[in-house]
C-alpha cells in the first residue's frame, strides 16, 4: 500500500474510527479489571483472546504464514533489529494500564493521558524516521497540530485535577501513550518486511501475551488469584478490537506517519470516550465543559497537522533557479 493508492484523507477517517474502538476497548478492559479486581489478568485475557483469533487467521491465510517466514529470515539475517518485533510489549503495557487505571480515572481522563504521551512520541519518532514512511520533518503545521493536541489534553483534564484523582495513576496511561507511538512505528516496519498486516499483528500479540503471562504469574504469587470470571460476553471483546486496531495501524502508519496517525486515532478516542462518560459513566468524576472543549480542540489539531506545508525556497535557491532558466 502506498500513499498514492490510499489517500491521506481516507487513512485519517479509518484512523479516527480505530480510535473510537480503542476508547471502547479501554472501557471494556477497565470494567473487566474492576470485576476481577486484577488488572493484569484482565490485560492477559484481552491479549490472549486476540492471539487466539490471530492463530486461527494465520492457519487459514497462507499470506500470514509466508510473512512470518520472511520476518524470521530477516531477524536471522539481522536485516530486521530484534526490538522491531517487540512492539507487543508496549501494547501489553497499554492494555495493562487500561485494566488497572481506566475504571478509576474514567475513560475520558484515561484517554487524554494517553494522548499526551502519544503526541510527543509521534513527533519525535517521525523526526528520526523510525516509521516505515521514513523521516518526516517538523513542519510548522505538524508542530502546531502537536501543540494544539497537548493544549486540548490539558484543557480537557484541567477541571479534574485536585478532585481526588490519583495523579500517580495517570502516569500509567501517559507512559503507555509514549509506547503506543513506538509500537505503531515498529509494527509498520514489520508489516513492510512481512508484506502482511496479519503477520505484524500476530507478532505483536504473541509478544504482548508472553509479557503478560510473566506479569500475571508474578501478580498471582503476590496477590493471589483474581475474583471469578464474569459471565457477560461483551467483557471479552477487547482482544478482537485490539486485533483490528493493530492491523489497521500497521497499514496506515506508512501513509500518515506516526504523529498524524496518533492524532487522528486520538480524535476518535476522545470523542468516543466523551460519549461513553456522558451516557455510561463508570467514574464519579463529572464530564465538564472543559472536557468537551478539549475534545473538540483535538479534532482541530488533526486538521492543522494534516496541512501540507511547502517551504518557500531560500534566496540562494531562487537565484540558482533563475540562472538555470526554464
mmCIF file of N, CA and C in Angstrom, residues 182-306:
data_model
loop_
_atom_site.group_PDB
_atom_site.id
_atom_site.type_symbol
_atom_site.label_atom_id
_atom_site.label_comp_id
_atom_site.label_asym_id
_atom_site.label_seq_id
_atom_site.Cartn_x
_atom_site.Cartn_y
_atom_site.Cartn_z
ATOM 1 N N UNK A 182 5.689 4.337 19.535
ATOM 2 C CA UNK A 182 6.788 3.433 19.165
ATOM 3 C C UNK A 182 6.240 2.114 18.620
ATOM 4 N N UNK A 183 5.199 1.595 19.249
ATOM 5 C CA UNK A 183 4.599 0.342 18.794
ATOM 6 C C UNK A 183 4.089 0.464 17.369
ATOM 7 N N UNK A 184 3.420 1.556 17.050
ATOM 8 C CA UNK A 184 2.893 1.742 15.701
ATOM 9 C C UNK A 184 4.011 1.832 14.670
ATOM 10 N N UNK A 185 5.114 2.487 15.049
ATOM 11 C CA UNK A 185 6.240 2.634 14.126
ATOM 12 C C UNK A 185 6.891 1.278 13.822
ATOM 13 N N UNK A 186 7.212 0.509 14.864
ATOM 14 C CA UNK A 186 7.921 -0.757 14.629
ATOM 15 C C UNK A 186 6.999 -1.803 14.012
ATOM 16 N N UNK A 187 5.716 -1.797 14.375
ATOM 17 C CA UNK A 187 4.791 -2.730 13.734
ATOM 18 C C UNK A 187 4.653 -2.427 12.246
ATOM 19 N N UNK A 188 4.709 -1.149 11.910
ATOM 20 C CA UNK A 188 4.686 -0.781 10.492
ATOM 21 C C UNK A 188 5.904 -1.305 9.760
ATOM 22 N N UNK A 189 7.057 -1.280 10.405
ATOM 23 C CA UNK A 189 8.273 -1.822 9.800
ATOM 24 C C UNK A 189 8.161 -3.334 9.609
ATOM 25 N N UNK A 190 7.605 -4.018 10.592
ATOM 26 C CA UNK A 190 7.413 -5.472 10.477
ATOM 27 C C UNK A 190 6.453 -5.785 9.338
ATOM 28 N N UNK A 191 5.396 -4.985 9.180
ATOM 29 C CA UNK A 191 4.448 -5.218 8.089
ATOM 30 C C UNK A 191 5.123 -5.076 6.731
ATOM 31 N N UNK A 192 6.020 -4.108 6.607
ATOM 32 C CA UNK A 192 6.725 -3.919 5.341
ATOM 33 C C UNK A 192 7.587 -5.139 5.025
ATOM 34 N N UNK A 193 8.308 -5.645 6.009
ATOM 35 C CA UNK A 193 9.164 -6.824 5.802
ATOM 36 C C UNK A 193 8.323 -8.050 5.470
ATOM 37 N N UNK A 194 7.211 -8.207 6.200
ATOM 38 C CA UNK A 194 6.369 -9.394 6.017
ATOM 39 C C UNK A 194 5.443 -9.281 4.821
ATOM 40 N N UNK A 195 5.199 -8.059 4.342
ATOM 41 C CA UNK A 195 4.193 -7.805 3.304
ATOM 42 C C UNK A 195 2.826 -8.318 3.736
ATOM 43 N N UNK A 196 2.556 -8.222 5.036
ATOM 44 C CA UNK A 196 1.297 -8.733 5.576
ATOM 45 C C UNK A 196 0.998 -8.047 6.905
ATOM 46 N N UNK A 197 -0.134 -7.348 6.968
ATOM 47 C CA UNK A 197 -0.570 -6.753 8.229
ATOM 48 C C UNK A 197 -0.962 -7.832 9.232
ATOM 49 N N UNK A 198 -1.451 -8.968 8.737
ATOM 50 C CA UNK A 198 -1.814 -10.076 9.622
ATOM 51 C C UNK A 198 -0.596 -10.577 10.376
ATOM 52 N N UNK A 199 0.522 -10.717 9.679
ATOM 53 C CA UNK A 199 1.744 -11.179 10.327
ATOM 54 C C UNK A 199 2.205 -10.199 11.398
ATOM 55 N N UNK A 200 2.199 -8.908 11.056
ATOM 56 C CA UNK A 200 2.625 -7.894 12.022
ATOM 57 C C UNK A 200 1.740 -7.913 13.266
ATOM 58 N N UNK A 201 0.449 -8.094 13.068
ATOM 59 C CA UNK A 201 -0.480 -8.138 14.195
ATOM 60 C C UNK A 201 -0.261 -9.385 15.035
ATOM 61 N N UNK A 202 -0.026 -10.517 14.378
ATOM 62 C CA UNK A 202 0.229 -11.774 15.096
ATOM 63 C C UNK A 202 1.485 -11.660 15.955
ATOM 64 N N UNK A 203 2.564 -11.134 15.382
ATOM 65 C CA UNK A 203 3.813 -10.964 16.136
ATOM 66 C C UNK A 203 3.582 -10.062 17.339
ATOM 67 N N UNK A 204 2.848 -8.980 17.137
ATOM 68 C CA UNK A 204 2.545 -8.040 18.220
ATOM 69 C C UNK A 204 1.817 -8.736 19.370
ATOM 70 N N UNK A 205 0.801 -9.512 19.048
ATOM 71 C CA UNK A 205 0.007 -10.168 20.091
ATOM 72 C C UNK A 205 0.767 -11.314 20.745
ATOM 73 N N UNK A 206 1.604 -12.017 19.989
ATOM 74 C CA UNK A 206 2.384 -13.107 20.567
ATOM 75 C C UNK A 206 3.364 -12.570 21.609
ATOM 76 N N UNK A 207 4.039 -11.484 21.290
ATOM 77 C CA UNK A 207 4.988 -10.883 22.235
ATOM 78 C C UNK A 207 4.249 -10.317 23.449
ATOM 79 N N UNK A 208 3.164 -9.587 23.195
ATOM 80 C CA UNK A 208 2.416 -8.999 24.295
ATOM 81 C C UNK A 208 1.844 -10.038 25.245
ATOM 82 N N UNK A 209 1.320 -11.127 24.707
ATOM 83 C CA UNK A 209 0.762 -12.189 25.552
ATOM 84 C C UNK A 209 1.846 -12.832 26.403
ATOM 85 N N UNK A 210 3.022 -13.026 25.828
ATOM 86 C CA UNK A 210 4.135 -13.607 26.582
ATOM 87 C C UNK A 210 4.527 -12.712 27.752
ATOM 88 N N UNK A 211 4.631 -11.415 27.501
ATOM 89 C CA UNK A 211 4.970 -10.470 28.566
ATOM 90 C C UNK A 211 3.927 -10.509 29.676
ATOM 91 N N UNK A 212 2.659 -10.527 29.289
ATOM 92 C CA UNK A 212 1.582 -10.504 30.289
ATOM 93 C C UNK A 212 1.493 -11.812 31.069
ATOM 94 N N UNK A 213 1.847 -12.928 30.448
ATOM 95 C CA UNK A 213 1.880 -14.206 31.179
ATOM 96 C C UNK A 213 2.883 -14.151 32.324
ATOM 97 N N UNK A 214 4.039 -13.586 32.049
ATOM 98 C CA UNK A 214 5.063 -13.456 33.090
ATOM 99 C C UNK A 214 4.567 -12.535 34.205
ATOM 100 N N UNK A 215 3.980 -11.390 33.821
ATOM 101 C CA UNK A 215 3.478 -10.453 34.820
ATOM 102 C C UNK A 215 2.352 -11.055 35.643
ATOM 103 N N UNK A 216 1.492 -11.845 35.000
ATOM 104 C CA UNK A 216 0.383 -12.459 35.727
ATOM 105 C C UNK A 216 0.895 -13.472 36.748
ATOM 106 N N UNK A 217 1.916 -14.243 36.359
ATOM 107 C CA UNK A 217 2.479 -15.214 37.295
ATOM 108 C C UNK A 217 3.043 -14.512 38.532
ATOM 109 N N UNK A 218 3.708 -13.382 38.317
ATOM 110 C CA UNK A 218 4.247 -12.614 39.442
ATOM 111 C C UNK A 218 3.112 -12.041 40.283
ATOM 112 N N UNK A 219 2.087 -11.502 39.606
ATOM 113 C CA UNK A 219 0.952 -10.899 40.294
ATOM 114 C C UNK A 219 0.211 -11.917 41.143
ATOM 115 N N UNK A 220 -0.031 -13.093 40.599
ATOM 116 C CA UNK A 220 -0.741 -14.131 41.346
ATOM 117 C C UNK A 220 0.063 -14.619 42.550
ATOM 118 N N UNK A 221 1.384 -14.685 42.398
ATOM 119 C CA UNK A 221 2.217 -15.151 43.510
ATOM 120 C C UNK A 221 2.219 -14.153 44.664
ATOM 121 N N UNK A 222 1.957 -12.885 44.354
ATOM 122 C CA UNK A 222 1.967 -11.848 45.392
ATOM 123 C C UNK A 222 0.566 -11.595 45.941
ATOM 124 N N UNK A 223 -0.406 -11.439 45.050
ATOM 125 C CA UNK A 223 -1.756 -11.025 45.457
ATOM 126 C C UNK A 223 -2.754 -12.172 45.531
ATOM 127 N N UNK A 224 -2.416 -13.295 44.983
ATOM 128 C CA UNK A 224 -3.356 -14.407 44.951
ATOM 129 C C UNK A 224 -4.208 -14.378 43.696
ATOM 130 N N UNK A 225 -5.150 -15.304 43.598
ATOM 131 C CA UNK A 225 -5.981 -15.441 42.410
ATOM 132 C C UNK A 225 -7.015 -14.310 42.323
ATOM 133 N N UNK A 226 -7.435 -13.980 41.106
ATOM 134 C CA UNK A 226 -8.465 -12.938 40.950
ATOM 135 C C UNK A 226 -9.840 -13.464 41.320
ATOM 136 N N UNK A 227 -10.812 -12.568 41.268
ATOM 137 C CA UNK A 227 -12.193 -12.966 41.501
ATOM 138 C C UNK A 227 -12.685 -13.832 40.344
ATOM 139 N N UNK A 228 -13.798 -14.565 40.516
ATOM 140 C CA UNK A 228 -14.324 -15.399 39.415
ATOM 141 C C UNK A 228 -14.606 -14.581 38.160
ATOM 142 N N UNK A 229 -14.495 -15.233 37.018
ATOM 143 C CA UNK A 229 -14.721 -14.562 35.741
ATOM 144 C C UNK A 229 -16.191 -14.153 35.609
ATOM 145 N N UNK A 230 -16.452 -12.925 35.158
ATOM 146 C CA UNK A 230 -17.840 -12.511 34.912
ATOM 147 C C UNK A 230 -18.417 -13.248 33.711
ATOM 148 N N UNK A 231 -19.729 -13.249 33.620
ATOM 149 C CA UNK A 231 -20.398 -14.035 32.572
ATOM 150 C C UNK A 231 -20.803 -13.214 31.355
ATOM 151 N N UNK A 232 -20.750 -11.894 31.431
ATOM 152 C CA UNK A 232 -21.188 -11.074 30.300
ATOM 153 C C UNK A 232 -20.212 -11.204 29.129
ATOM 154 N N UNK A 233 -20.670 -11.622 27.943
ATOM 155 C CA UNK A 233 -19.764 -11.836 26.801
ATOM 156 C C UNK A 233 -19.035 -10.574 26.347
ATOM 157 N N UNK A 234 -19.675 -9.401 26.473
ATOM 158 C CA UNK A 234 -19.067 -8.176 25.953
ATOM 159 C C UNK A 234 -17.770 -7.825 26.681
ATOM 160 N N UNK A 235 -17.573 -8.336 27.885
ATOM 161 C CA UNK A 235 -16.359 -8.042 28.628
ATOM 162 C C UNK A 235 -15.126 -8.730 28.042
ATOM 163 N N UNK A 236 -15.337 -9.609 27.078
ATOM 164 C CA UNK A 236 -14.216 -10.336 26.470
ATOM 165 C C UNK A 236 -13.991 -9.925 25.013
ATOM 166 N N UNK A 237 -14.533 -8.780 24.638
ATOM 167 C CA UNK A 237 -14.401 -8.312 23.253
ATOM 168 C C UNK A 237 -13.170 -7.441 23.034
ATOM 169 N N UNK A 238 -12.432 -7.138 24.100
ATOM 170 C CA UNK A 238 -11.282 -6.246 23.980
ATOM 171 C C UNK A 238 -10.213 -6.768 23.036
ATOM 172 N N UNK A 239 -9.982 -8.084 23.056
ATOM 173 C CA UNK A 239 -8.953 -8.669 22.195
ATOM 174 C C UNK A 239 -9.277 -8.519 20.719
ATOM 175 N N UNK A 240 -10.530 -8.742 20.347
ATOM 176 C CA UNK A 240 -10.938 -8.610 18.947
ATOM 177 C C UNK A 240 -10.777 -7.164 18.473
ATOM 178 N N UNK A 241 -11.153 -6.209 19.328
ATOM 179 C CA UNK A 241 -10.984 -4.801 18.978
ATOM 180 C C UNK A 241 -9.505 -4.477 18.788
ATOM 181 N N UNK A 242 -8.671 -5.019 19.671
ATOM 182 C CA UNK A 242 -7.239 -4.789 19.569
ATOM 183 C C UNK A 242 -6.648 -5.330 18.273
ATOM 184 N N UNK A 243 -7.134 -6.481 17.814
ATOM 185 C CA UNK A 243 -6.655 -7.057 16.544
ATOM 186 C C UNK A 243 -6.907 -6.085 15.389
ATOM 187 N N UNK A 244 -8.106 -5.535 15.353
ATOM 188 C CA UNK A 244 -8.470 -4.612 14.271
ATOM 189 C C UNK A 244 -7.600 -3.362 14.323
ATOM 190 N N UNK A 245 -7.415 -2.815 15.531
ATOM 191 C CA UNK A 245 -6.653 -1.580 15.669
ATOM 192 C C UNK A 245 -5.186 -1.766 15.268
ATOM 193 N N UNK A 246 -4.557 -2.836 15.753
ATOM 194 C CA UNK A 246 -3.133 -3.057 15.473
ATOM 195 C C UNK A 246 -2.914 -3.295 13.984
ATOM 196 N N UNK A 247 -3.795 -4.081 13.362
ATOM 197 C CA UNK A 247 -3.649 -4.339 11.925
ATOM 198 C C UNK A 247 -3.828 -3.061 11.118
ATOM 199 N N UNK A 248 -4.838 -2.267 11.456
ATOM 200 C CA UNK A 248 -5.082 -1.027 10.726
ATOM 201 C C UNK A 248 -3.930 -0.048 10.908
ATOM 202 N N UNK A 249 -3.413 0.058 12.135
ATOM 203 C CA UNK A 249 -2.308 0.982 12.393
ATOM 204 C C UNK A 249 -1.062 0.581 11.617
ATOM 205 N N UNK A 250 -0.788 -0.730 11.528
ATOM 206 C CA UNK A 250 0.376 -1.195 10.779
ATOM 207 C C UNK A 250 0.263 -0.846 9.300
ATOM 208 N N UNK A 251 -0.952 -0.817 8.787
ATOM 209 C CA UNK A 251 -1.171 -0.449 7.393
ATOM 210 C C UNK A 251 -1.099 1.067 7.183
ATOM 211 N N UNK A 252 -1.704 1.812 8.090
ATOM 212 C CA UNK A 252 -1.885 3.249 7.882
ATOM 213 C C UNK A 252 -0.643 4.074 8.167
ATOM 214 N N UNK A 253 0.244 3.604 9.052
ATOM 215 C CA UNK A 253 1.347 4.429 9.500
ATOM 216 C C UNK A 253 2.285 4.819 8.366
ATOM 217 N N UNK A 254 2.358 4.002 7.326
ATOM 218 C CA UNK A 254 3.221 4.347 6.193
ATOM 219 C C UNK A 254 2.647 5.527 5.402
ATOM 220 N N UNK A 255 1.337 5.676 5.420
ATOM 221 C CA UNK A 255 0.682 6.766 4.703
ATOM 222 C C UNK A 255 0.685 8.044 5.529
ATOM 223 N N UNK A 256 0.378 7.923 6.810
ATOM 224 C CA UNK A 256 0.158 9.099 7.647
ATOM 225 C C UNK A 256 1.393 9.554 8.407
ATOM 226 N N UNK A 257 2.319 8.634 8.688
ATOM 227 C CA UNK A 257 3.372 8.925 9.651
ATOM 228 C C UNK A 257 2.853 8.670 11.053
ATOM 229 N N UNK A 258 3.776 8.589 12.022
ATOM 230 C CA UNK A 258 3.398 8.237 13.386
ATOM 231 C C UNK A 258 2.575 9.349 14.040
ATOM 232 N N UNK A 259 2.990 10.599 13.869
ATOM 233 C CA UNK A 259 2.294 11.700 14.533
ATOM 234 C C UNK A 259 0.861 11.842 14.063
ATOM 235 N N UNK A 260 0.645 11.926 12.765
ATOM 236 C CA UNK A 260 -0.697 12.156 12.245
ATOM 237 C C UNK A 260 -1.605 10.964 12.524
ATOM 238 N N UNK A 261 -1.056 9.760 12.446
ATOM 239 C CA UNK A 261 -1.847 8.578 12.814
ATOM 240 C C UNK A 261 -2.279 8.671 14.273
ATOM 241 N N UNK A 262 -1.336 9.067 15.125
ATOM 242 C CA UNK A 262 -1.666 9.190 16.539
ATOM 243 C C UNK A 262 -2.724 10.247 16.804
ATOM 244 N N UNK A 263 -2.607 11.400 16.142
ATOM 245 C CA UNK A 263 -3.572 12.473 16.365
ATOM 246 C C UNK A 263 -4.970 12.091 15.881
ATOM 247 N N UNK A 264 -5.049 11.424 14.721
ATOM 248 C CA UNK A 264 -6.351 11.004 14.208
ATOM 249 C C UNK A 264 -6.972 9.941 15.114
ATOM 250 N N UNK A 265 -6.136 9.020 15.567
ATOM 251 C CA UNK A 265 -6.620 7.998 16.497
ATOM 252 C C UNK A 265 -7.108 8.647 17.784
ATOM 253 N N UNK A 266 -6.352 9.622 18.234
ATOM 254 C CA UNK A 266 -6.703 10.346 19.448
ATOM 255 C C UNK A 266 -8.067 11.021 19.318
ATOM 256 N N UNK A 267 -8.311 11.635 18.172
ATOM 257 C CA UNK A 267 -9.595 12.306 17.968
ATOM 258 C C UNK A 267 -10.747 11.320 18.122
ATOM 259 N N UNK A 268 -10.607 10.159 17.506
ATOM 260 C CA UNK A 268 -11.637 9.131 17.648
ATOM 261 C C UNK A 268 -11.783 8.658 19.081
ATOM 262 N N UNK A 269 -10.646 8.517 19.780
ATOM 263 C CA UNK A 269 -10.680 8.098 21.174
ATOM 264 C C UNK A 269 -11.415 9.109 22.048
ATOM 265 N N UNK A 270 -11.061 10.372 21.888
ATOM 266 C CA UNK A 270 -11.633 11.391 22.757
ATOM 267 C C UNK A 270 -13.130 11.550 22.559
ATOM 268 N N UNK A 271 -13.557 11.561 21.302
ATOM 269 C CA UNK A 271 -14.982 11.717 21.022
ATOM 270 C C UNK A 271 -15.764 10.547 21.614
ATOM 271 N N UNK A 272 -15.258 9.328 21.380
ATOM 272 C CA UNK A 272 -15.954 8.143 21.888
ATOM 273 C C UNK A 272 -15.888 8.071 23.407
ATOM 274 N N UNK A 273 -14.716 8.400 23.971
ATOM 275 C CA UNK A 273 -14.580 8.392 25.425
ATOM 276 C C UNK A 273 -15.535 9.382 26.073
ATOM 277 N N UNK A 274 -15.665 10.547 25.458
ATOM 278 C CA UNK A 274 -16.580 11.553 25.985
ATOM 279 C C UNK A 274 -18.020 11.042 25.956
ATOM 280 N N UNK A 275 -18.414 10.425 24.846
ATOM 281 C CA UNK A 275 -19.769 9.887 24.743
ATOM 282 C C UNK A 275 -20.010 8.789 25.782
ATOM 283 N N UNK A 276 -18.997 7.937 25.996
ATOM 284 C CA UNK A 276 -19.139 6.874 26.984
ATOM 285 C C UNK A 276 -19.275 7.449 28.391
ATOM 286 N N UNK A 277 -18.467 8.453 28.703
ATOM 287 C CA UNK A 277 -18.541 9.038 30.040
ATOM 288 C C UNK A 277 -19.821 9.845 30.248
ATOM 289 N N UNK A 278 -20.414 10.321 29.146
ATOM 290 C CA UNK A 278 -21.679 11.046 29.249
ATOM 291 C C UNK A 278 -22.855 10.108 29.466
ATOM 292 N N UNK A 279 -22.884 9.015 28.695
ATOM 293 C CA UNK A 279 -24.078 8.160 28.681
ATOM 294 C C UNK A 279 -23.917 6.836 29.433
ATOM 295 N N UNK A 280 -22.681 6.448 29.749
ATOM 296 C CA UNK A 280 -22.467 5.211 30.502
ATOM 297 C C UNK A 280 -21.256 5.379 31.403
ATOM 298 N N UNK A 281 -21.292 6.306 32.358
ATOM 299 C CA UNK A 281 -20.112 6.605 33.184
ATOM 300 C C UNK A 281 -19.767 5.470 34.138
ATOM 301 N N UNK A 282 -18.462 5.309 34.404
ATOM 302 C CA UNK A 282 -18.001 4.347 35.401
ATOM 303 C C UNK A 282 -17.312 5.051 36.566
ATOM 304 N N UNK A 283 -17.127 6.354 36.451
ATOM 305 C CA UNK A 283 -16.435 7.132 37.471
ATOM 306 C C UNK A 283 -17.363 8.204 38.008
ATOM 307 N N UNK A 284 -17.090 8.615 39.247
ATOM 308 C CA UNK A 284 -17.887 9.688 39.855
ATOM 309 C C UNK A 284 -17.479 11.063 39.334
ATOM 310 N N UNK A 285 -16.387 11.108 38.569
ATOM 311 C CA UNK A 285 -15.939 12.393 38.032
ATOM 312 C C UNK A 285 -16.934 12.893 36.983
ATOM 313 N N UNK A 286 -17.401 14.137 37.131
ATOM 314 C CA UNK A 286 -18.373 14.661 36.163
ATOM 315 C C UNK A 286 -17.699 15.050 34.848
ATOM 316 N N UNK A 287 -18.460 15.007 33.768
ATOM 317 C CA UNK A 287 -17.976 15.497 32.475
ATOM 318 C C UNK A 287 -18.259 16.995 32.415
ATOM 319 N N UNK A 288 -17.206 17.780 32.280
ATOM 320 C CA UNK A 288 -17.341 19.229 32.339
ATOM 321 C C UNK A 288 -17.200 19.849 30.960
ATOM 322 N N UNK A 289 -17.465 21.166 30.912
ATOM 323 C CA UNK A 289 -17.325 21.894 29.650
ATOM 324 C C UNK A 289 -15.888 21.887 29.159
ATOM 325 N N UNK A 290 -14.923 21.829 30.082
ATOM 326 C CA UNK A 290 -13.522 21.805 29.654
ATOM 327 C C UNK A 290 -13.180 20.498 28.950
ATOM 328 N N UNK A 291 -13.757 19.391 29.400
ATOM 329 C CA UNK A 291 -13.533 18.111 28.731
ATOM 330 C C UNK A 291 -14.104 18.132 27.321
ATOM 331 N N UNK A 292 -15.282 18.706 27.186
ATOM 332 C CA UNK A 292 -15.911 18.813 25.860
ATOM 333 C C UNK A 292 -15.090 19.723 24.952
ATOM 334 N N UNK A 293 -14.663 20.867 25.497
ATOM 335 C CA UNK A 293 -13.861 21.791 24.706
ATOM 336 C C UNK A 293 -12.540 21.193 24.283
ATOM 337 N N UNK A 294 -11.891 20.470 25.197
ATOM 338 C CA UNK A 294 -10.628 19.822 24.847
ATOM 339 C C UNK A 294 -10.790 18.776 23.768
ATOM 340 N N UNK A 295 -11.890 18.055 23.796
ATOM 341 C CA UNK A 295 -12.160 17.051 22.772
ATOM 342 C C UNK A 295 -12.319 17.693 21.401
ATOM 343 N N UNK A 296 -13.071 18.785 21.341
ATOM 344 C CA UNK A 296 -13.251 19.489 20.070
ATOM 345 C C UNK A 296 -11.928 20.063 19.572
ATOM 346 N N UNK A 297 -11.110 20.538 20.496
ATOM 347 C CA UNK A 297 -9.816 21.093 20.111
ATOM 348 C C UNK A 297 -8.903 20.012 19.543
ATOM 349 N N UNK A 298 -9.047 18.776 20.013
ATOM 350 C CA UNK A 298 -8.254 17.670 19.471
ATOM 351 C C UNK A 298 -8.576 17.433 17.993
ATOM 352 N N UNK A 299 -9.837 17.605 17.614
ATOM 353 C CA UNK A 299 -10.212 17.481 16.201
ATOM 354 C C UNK A 299 -9.544 18.576 15.370
ATOM 355 N N UNK A 300 -9.466 19.773 15.942
ATOM 356 C CA UNK A 300 -8.779 20.868 15.258
ATOM 357 C C UNK A 300 -7.305 20.525 15.063
ATOM 358 N N UNK A 301 -6.706 19.879 16.056
ATOM 359 C CA UNK A 301 -5.287 19.503 15.961
ATOM 360 C C UNK A 301 -5.033 18.579 14.784
ATOM 361 N N UNK A 302 -5.929 17.632 14.545
ATOM 362 C CA UNK A 302 -5.779 16.717 13.406
ATOM 363 C C UNK A 302 -5.827 17.485 12.097
ATOM 364 N N UNK A 303 -6.777 18.409 12.000
ATOM 365 C CA UNK A 303 -6.919 19.183 10.763
ATOM 366 C C UNK A 303 -5.685 20.040 10.502
ATOM 367 N N UNK A 304 -5.155 20.655 11.542
ATOM 368 C CA UNK A 304 -3.984 21.518 11.379
ATOM 369 C C UNK A 304 -2.754 20.694 11.004
ATOM 370 N N UNK A 305 -2.531 19.582 11.697
ATOM 371 C CA UNK A 305 -1.341 18.772 11.453
ATOM 372 C C UNK A 305 -1.335 18.136 10.070
ATOM 373 N N UNK A 306 -2.504 17.965 9.466
ATOM 374 C CA UNK A 306 -2.585 17.320 8.152
ATOM 375 C C UNK A 306 -2.364 18.294 7.001
#
